[in-house]
Amino acid sequence: DTEVTQTPKHLVMGMTNKKSLKCEQHMGHRAMYWYKQKAKKPPELMFVYSYEKLSINESVPSRFSPECPNSSLLNLHLHALQPEDSALYLCASSQDLRFSSTDTQYFGPGTRLTVL
Amino acid sequence: DAKTTQPNSMESNEEEPVHLPCNHSTISGTDYIHWYRQLPSQGPEYVIHGLTSNVNNRMASLAIAEDRKSSTLILHRATLRDAAVYYCILISNFGNEKLTFGTGTRLTIIP
């Protein structure tokens, strides 16, 4: 099974709401990623977890808060977002960040977020 | 990070081969060349990767120039399902490296 699942598929939230995006993989991968993708643009890395510890934070605003409760799950907690945060949020996983040059990242279908 | 340059868009006829070019003139000796593609309304998916030698898999072939300053992704017989944005990405062999997506090539398949 090479599937990365993401819930929800779509999310509409107001600027004062708190919501969470969820990502799950059962491939035994120890690296998990959050990307943000605006329309007609390439994905941009936000966070990387390696062995359940935050390894890379691409200077993402604190209104985005990642969490990796175990090796299969990755959450992105959202609070006080702005309309410009509306985008497709993609989760990915790979076997081990240490072998990134030859490793494959598996992406989920994404959560389309709209902030009103 | 070494950069890649790809054409913004390409068109190809269905059932014909497609050659997608990528220039990476500042590639270092430890950089692997990866290709991912993103079909409409989906997350990116891995296509192929290589270091120096040409590579084949069930999806595509990767032809790497002898000086490694360019590479070509070859789809041997394009189908409508191959319409996607194709990204050429360099990843260093140092480990703990991230994928940095460029603008990619939007491939349109003409029936």
Tab-separated table of C-alpha atoms in Angstrom:
chain	number	residue	atom	x	y	z
A	1	ASP	CA	0.000	0.000	0.000
A	2	THR	CA	1.665	3.228	-1.190
A	3	GLU	CA	-1.140	5.521	-0.181
A	4	VAL	CA	-1.007	8.741	1.765
A	5	THR	CA	-4.451	9.818	2.910
A	6	GLN	CA	-5.502	13.342	3.830
A	7	THR	CA	-8.635	14.611	5.521
A	8	PRO	CA	-10.665	16.594	4.907
A	9	LYS	CA	-10.628	16.964	1.128
A	10	HIS	CA	-12.055	20.461	1.343
A	11	LEU	CA	-12.184	22.925	4.228
A	12	VAL	CA	-13.729	26.368	4.487
A	13	MET	CA	-12.899	28.356	7.594
A	14	GLY	CA	-13.198	31.861	8.918
A	15	MET	CA	-10.246	33.897	10.092
A	16	THR	CA	-11.106	33.298	13.749
A	17	ASN	CA	-11.599	29.550	13.461
A	18	LYS	CA	-9.307	26.772	14.635
A	19	LYS	CA	-9.116	23.710	12.442
A	20	SER	CA	-6.765	20.806	11.779
A	21	LEU	CA	-5.631	18.967	8.683
A	22	LYS	CA	-4.782	15.306	9.032
A	23	CYS	CA	-2.435	13.047	7.109
A	24	GLU	CA	-1.844	9.326	7.488
A	25	GLN	CA	0.484	6.745	5.942
A	26	HIS	CA	1.024	3.077	6.702
A	27	MET	CA	4.173	2.449	4.689
A	28	GLY	CA	6.476	2.579	7.707
A	29	HIS	CA	7.971	5.834	6.470
A	30	ARG	CA	9.883	7.899	9.002
A	31	ALA	CA	9.848	11.225	7.154
A	32	MET	CA	6.670	13.238	6.668
A	33	TYR	CA	6.149	16.586	4.976
A	34	TRP	CA	3.683	19.444	4.634
A	35	TYR	CA	3.614	21.496	1.426
A	36	LYS	CA	1.517	24.465	0.405
A	37	GLN	CA	0.491	24.942	-3.224
A	38	LYS	CA	-1.185	28.053	-4.593
A	39	ALA	CA	-3.071	27.866	-7.873
A	40	LYS	CA	-0.844	27.446	-10.948
A	41	LYS	CA	2.287	27.409	-8.758
A	42	PRO	CA	4.602	24.585	-7.701
A	43	PRO	CA	4.377	23.077	-4.219
A	44	GLU	CA	6.363	24.882	-1.525
A	45	LEU	CA	7.758	23.013	1.438
A	46	MET	CA	6.492	24.093	4.865
A	47	PHE	CA	7.647	21.484	7.396
A	48	VAL	CA	9.533	18.193	7.536
A	49	TYR	CA	9.343	15.651	10.343
A	50	SER	CA	11.998	12.984	10.660
A	51	TYR	CA	11.466	10.202	13.180
A	52	GLU	CA	8.607	12.224	14.680
A	53	LYS	CA	10.793	15.254	15.357
A	54	LEU	CA	10.539	18.533	13.488
A	55	SER	CA	13.548	18.640	11.196
A	56	ILE	CA	12.831	21.525	8.821
A	57	ASN	CA	10.618	24.574	9.301
A	58	GLU	CA	10.696	26.820	6.256
A	59	SER	CA	10.023	29.981	8.269
A	60	VAL	CA	6.306	29.296	8.305
A	61	PRO	CA	4.116	31.735	10.305
A	62	SER	CA	3.091	30.500	13.736
A	63	ARG	CA	-0.580	30.404	12.768
A	64	PHE	CA	0.399	27.059	11.188
A	65	SER	CA	1.348	24.522	13.850
A	66	PRO	CA	2.478	21.031	12.819
A	67	GLU	CA	2.269	17.972	15.014
A	68	CYS	CA	3.471	14.403	14.545
A	69	PRO	CA	1.762	12.291	17.243
A	70	ASN	CA	3.236	9.032	15.947
A	71	SER	CA	5.119	7.660	12.975
A	72	SER	CA	1.966	7.227	10.879
A	73	LEU	CA	0.192	10.497	11.545
A	74	LEU	CA	0.874	14.118	10.750
A	75	ASN	CA	-1.384	17.020	11.666
A	76	LEU	CA	-1.388	20.674	10.708
A	77	HIS	CA	-3.218	22.887	13.181
A	78	LEU	CA	-4.590	26.118	11.778
A	79	HIS	CA	-5.487	29.208	13.776
A	80	ALA	CA	-6.197	32.824	12.843
A	81	LEU	CA	-5.491	32.264	9.168
A	82	GLN	CA	-5.665	34.954	6.525
A	83	PRO	CA	-7.457	34.781	3.159
A	84	GLU	CA	-4.055	34.587	1.422
A	85	ASP	CA	-3.495	31.252	3.196
A	86	SER	CA	-6.130	29.725	0.933
A	87	ALA	CA	-4.329	26.989	-1.008
A	88	LEU	CA	-3.962	23.260	-1.538
A	89	TYR	CA	-2.130	21.688	1.395
A	90	LEU	CA	-0.248	18.558	0.467
A	91	CYS	CA	1.148	15.917	2.772
A	92	ALA	CA	3.919	13.547	1.716
A	93	SER	CA	6.019	10.802	3.222
A	94	SER	CA	9.280	9.073	2.421
A	95	GLN	CA	11.218	6.216	3.889
A	96	ASP	CA	14.009	8.140	5.580
A	97	LEU	CA	15.098	11.759	5.264
A	98	ARG	CA	18.740	10.720	5.567
A	99	PHE	CA	18.515	9.029	2.165
A	100	SER	CA	16.681	11.866	0.451
A	101	SER	CA	18.826	11.768	-2.693
A	102	THR	CA	17.537	8.345	-3.729
A	103	ASP	CA	14.316	8.185	-1.763
A	104	THR	CA	10.831	8.650	-3.208
A	105	GLN	CA	8.243	10.968	-1.747
A	106	TYR	CA	4.654	9.780	-1.828
A	107	PHE	CA	2.077	12.547	-1.871
A	108	GLY	CA	-1.496	12.607	-0.711
A	109	PRO	CA	-4.264	14.213	-2.784
A	110	GLY	CA	-4.253	17.348	-0.653
A	111	THR	CA	-6.742	19.397	1.330
A	112	ARG	CA	-8.145	22.408	-0.482
A	113	LEU	CA	-8.435	25.172	2.112
A	114	THR	CA	-10.454	28.326	1.695
A	115	VAL	CA	-10.156	31.071	4.309
A	116	LEU	CA	-12.977	33.593	4.316
B	1	ASP	CA	20.822	24.734	-4.449
B	2	ALA	CA	21.552	23.988	-8.085
B	3	LYS	CA	18.754	25.240	-10.316
B	4	THR	CA	16.872	23.616	-13.171
B	5	THR	CA	15.353	25.222	-16.253
B	6	GLN	CA	12.417	23.704	-18.090
B	7	PRO	CA	10.140	24.955	-20.865
B	8	ASN	CA	6.882	26.313	-19.481
B	9	SER	CA	4.723	24.166	-21.729
B	10	MET	CA	4.840	21.498	-24.409
B	11	GLU	CA	2.311	19.735	-26.581
B	12	SER	CA	2.438	16.245	-27.996
B	13	ASN	CA	0.156	14.003	-29.969
B	14	GLU	CA	-1.356	10.982	-28.343
B	15	GLU	CA	0.512	7.704	-28.863
B	16	GLU	CA	3.708	9.485	-29.873
B	17	PRO	CA	6.929	9.743	-27.840
B	18	VAL	CA	7.491	12.849	-25.742
B	19	HIS	CA	10.870	14.285	-24.833
B	20	LEU	CA	10.798	16.683	-21.893
B	21	PRO	CA	14.072	18.606	-21.485
B	22	CYS	CA	15.673	19.938	-18.330
B	23	ASN	CA	18.789	22.086	-18.103
B	24	HIS	CA	20.874	22.028	-14.942
B	25	SER	CA	24.181	23.583	-15.917
B	26	THR	CA	25.284	24.186	-12.285
B	27	ILE	CA	24.713	20.584	-11.191
B	28	SER	CA	27.299	19.227	-8.778
B	29	GLY	CA	28.778	15.763	-8.822
B	30	THR	CA	26.660	14.667	-5.862
B	31	ASP	CA	23.297	15.837	-7.219
B	32	TYR	CA	20.708	13.277	-8.228
B	33	ILE	CA	18.179	14.202	-10.919
B	34	HIS	CA	14.585	13.457	-9.958
B	35	TRP	CA	11.403	13.829	-11.978
B	36	TYR	CA	7.958	14.150	-10.487
B	37	ARG	CA	4.680	14.903	-12.207
B	38	GLN	CA	1.416	16.345	-11.005
B	39	LEU	CA	-1.762	15.322	-12.727
B	40	PRO	CA	-4.749	17.688	-12.523
B	41	SER	CA	-6.340	17.777	-9.068
B	42	GLN	CA	-3.802	15.340	-7.614
B	43	GLY	CA	-0.655	15.458	-5.535
B	44	PRO	CA	2.711	15.072	-7.283
B	45	GLU	CA	3.906	11.577	-8.042
B	46	TYR	CA	7.405	10.223	-8.499
B	47	VAL	CA	8.402	9.346	-12.045
B	48	ILE	CA	12.091	8.458	-12.125
B	49	HIS	CA	15.526	9.468	-10.889
B	50	GLY	CA	19.159	8.987	-11.870
B	51	LEU	CA	22.721	10.096	-11.223
B	52	THR	CA	24.873	9.485	-14.304
B	53	SER	CA	23.585	6.573	-16.336
B	54	ASN	CA	20.372	6.470	-18.304
B	55	VAL	CA	17.508	4.905	-16.384
B	56	ASN	CA	14.349	3.086	-17.407
B	57	ASN	CA	11.261	2.116	-15.473
B	58	ARG	CA	7.694	1.224	-16.310
B	59	MET	CA	6.646	4.867	-16.501
B	60	ALA	CA	9.455	6.528	-18.427
B	61	SER	CA	13.122	6.722	-19.367
B	62	LEU	CA	15.644	9.265	-18.185
B	63	ALA	CA	18.456	10.221	-20.518
B	64	ILE	CA	21.306	12.091	-18.827
B	65	ALA	CA	23.855	14.014	-20.869
B	66	GLU	CA	27.450	12.916	-20.532
B	67	ASP	CA	28.413	16.217	-18.841
B	68	ARG	CA	25.248	15.975	-16.698
B	69	LYS	CA	24.303	19.554	-17.478
B	70	SER	CA	21.025	18.472	-19.010
B	71	SER	CA	18.626	15.560	-18.954
B	72	THR	CA	15.551	14.438	-20.854
B	73	LEU	CA	12.516	12.615	-19.576
B	74	ILE	CA	11.135	10.340	-22.269
B	75	LEU	CA	7.565	9.089	-22.322
B	76	HIS	CA	7.652	6.418	-24.979
B	77	ARG	CA	4.021	6.514	-25.994
B	78	ALA	CA	2.022	9.368	-24.556
B	79	THR	CA	-1.571	8.863	-23.528
B	80	LEU	CA	-4.156	11.408	-22.439
B	81	ARG	CA	-3.450	10.341	-18.865
B	82	ASP	CA	0.080	11.686	-19.188
B	83	ALA	CA	-1.175	15.274	-19.352
B	84	ALA	CA	0.406	16.847	-16.275
B	85	VAL	CA	2.986	19.289	-14.982
B	86	TYR	CA	6.413	17.634	-15.003
B	87	TYR	CA	9.030	18.783	-12.512
B	88	CYS	CA	12.777	18.212	-12.800
B	89	ILE	CA	14.449	18.481	-9.382
B	90	LEU	CA	18.050	18.146	-8.186
B	91	ILE	CA	18.727	16.591	-4.801
B	92	SER	CA	22.151	16.503	-3.217
B	93	ASN	CA	23.585	13.248	-1.944
B	94	PHE	CA	24.402	14.795	1.436
B	95	GLY	CA	21.174	13.509	2.974
B	96	ASN	CA	18.406	15.344	4.797
B	97	GLU	CA	17.721	17.301	1.644
B	98	LYS	CA	14.353	18.656	0.598
B	99	LEU	CA	12.533	18.652	-2.730
B	100	THR	CA	12.521	22.138	-4.217
B	101	PHE	CA	10.017	22.296	-7.055
B	102	GLY	CA	10.672	24.642	-9.958
B	103	THR	CA	7.948	25.891	-12.274
B	104	GLY	CA	7.911	22.674	-14.309
B	105	THR	CA	6.637	21.920	-17.805
B	106	ARG	CA	2.910	21.690	-18.448
B	107	LEU	CA	2.439	18.849	-20.944
B	108	THR	CA	-0.688	18.828	-23.073
B	109	ILE	CA	-1.576	15.690	-25.013
B	110	ILE	CA	-3.537	16.202	-28.209
B	111	PRO	CA	-5.946	13.375	-29.061
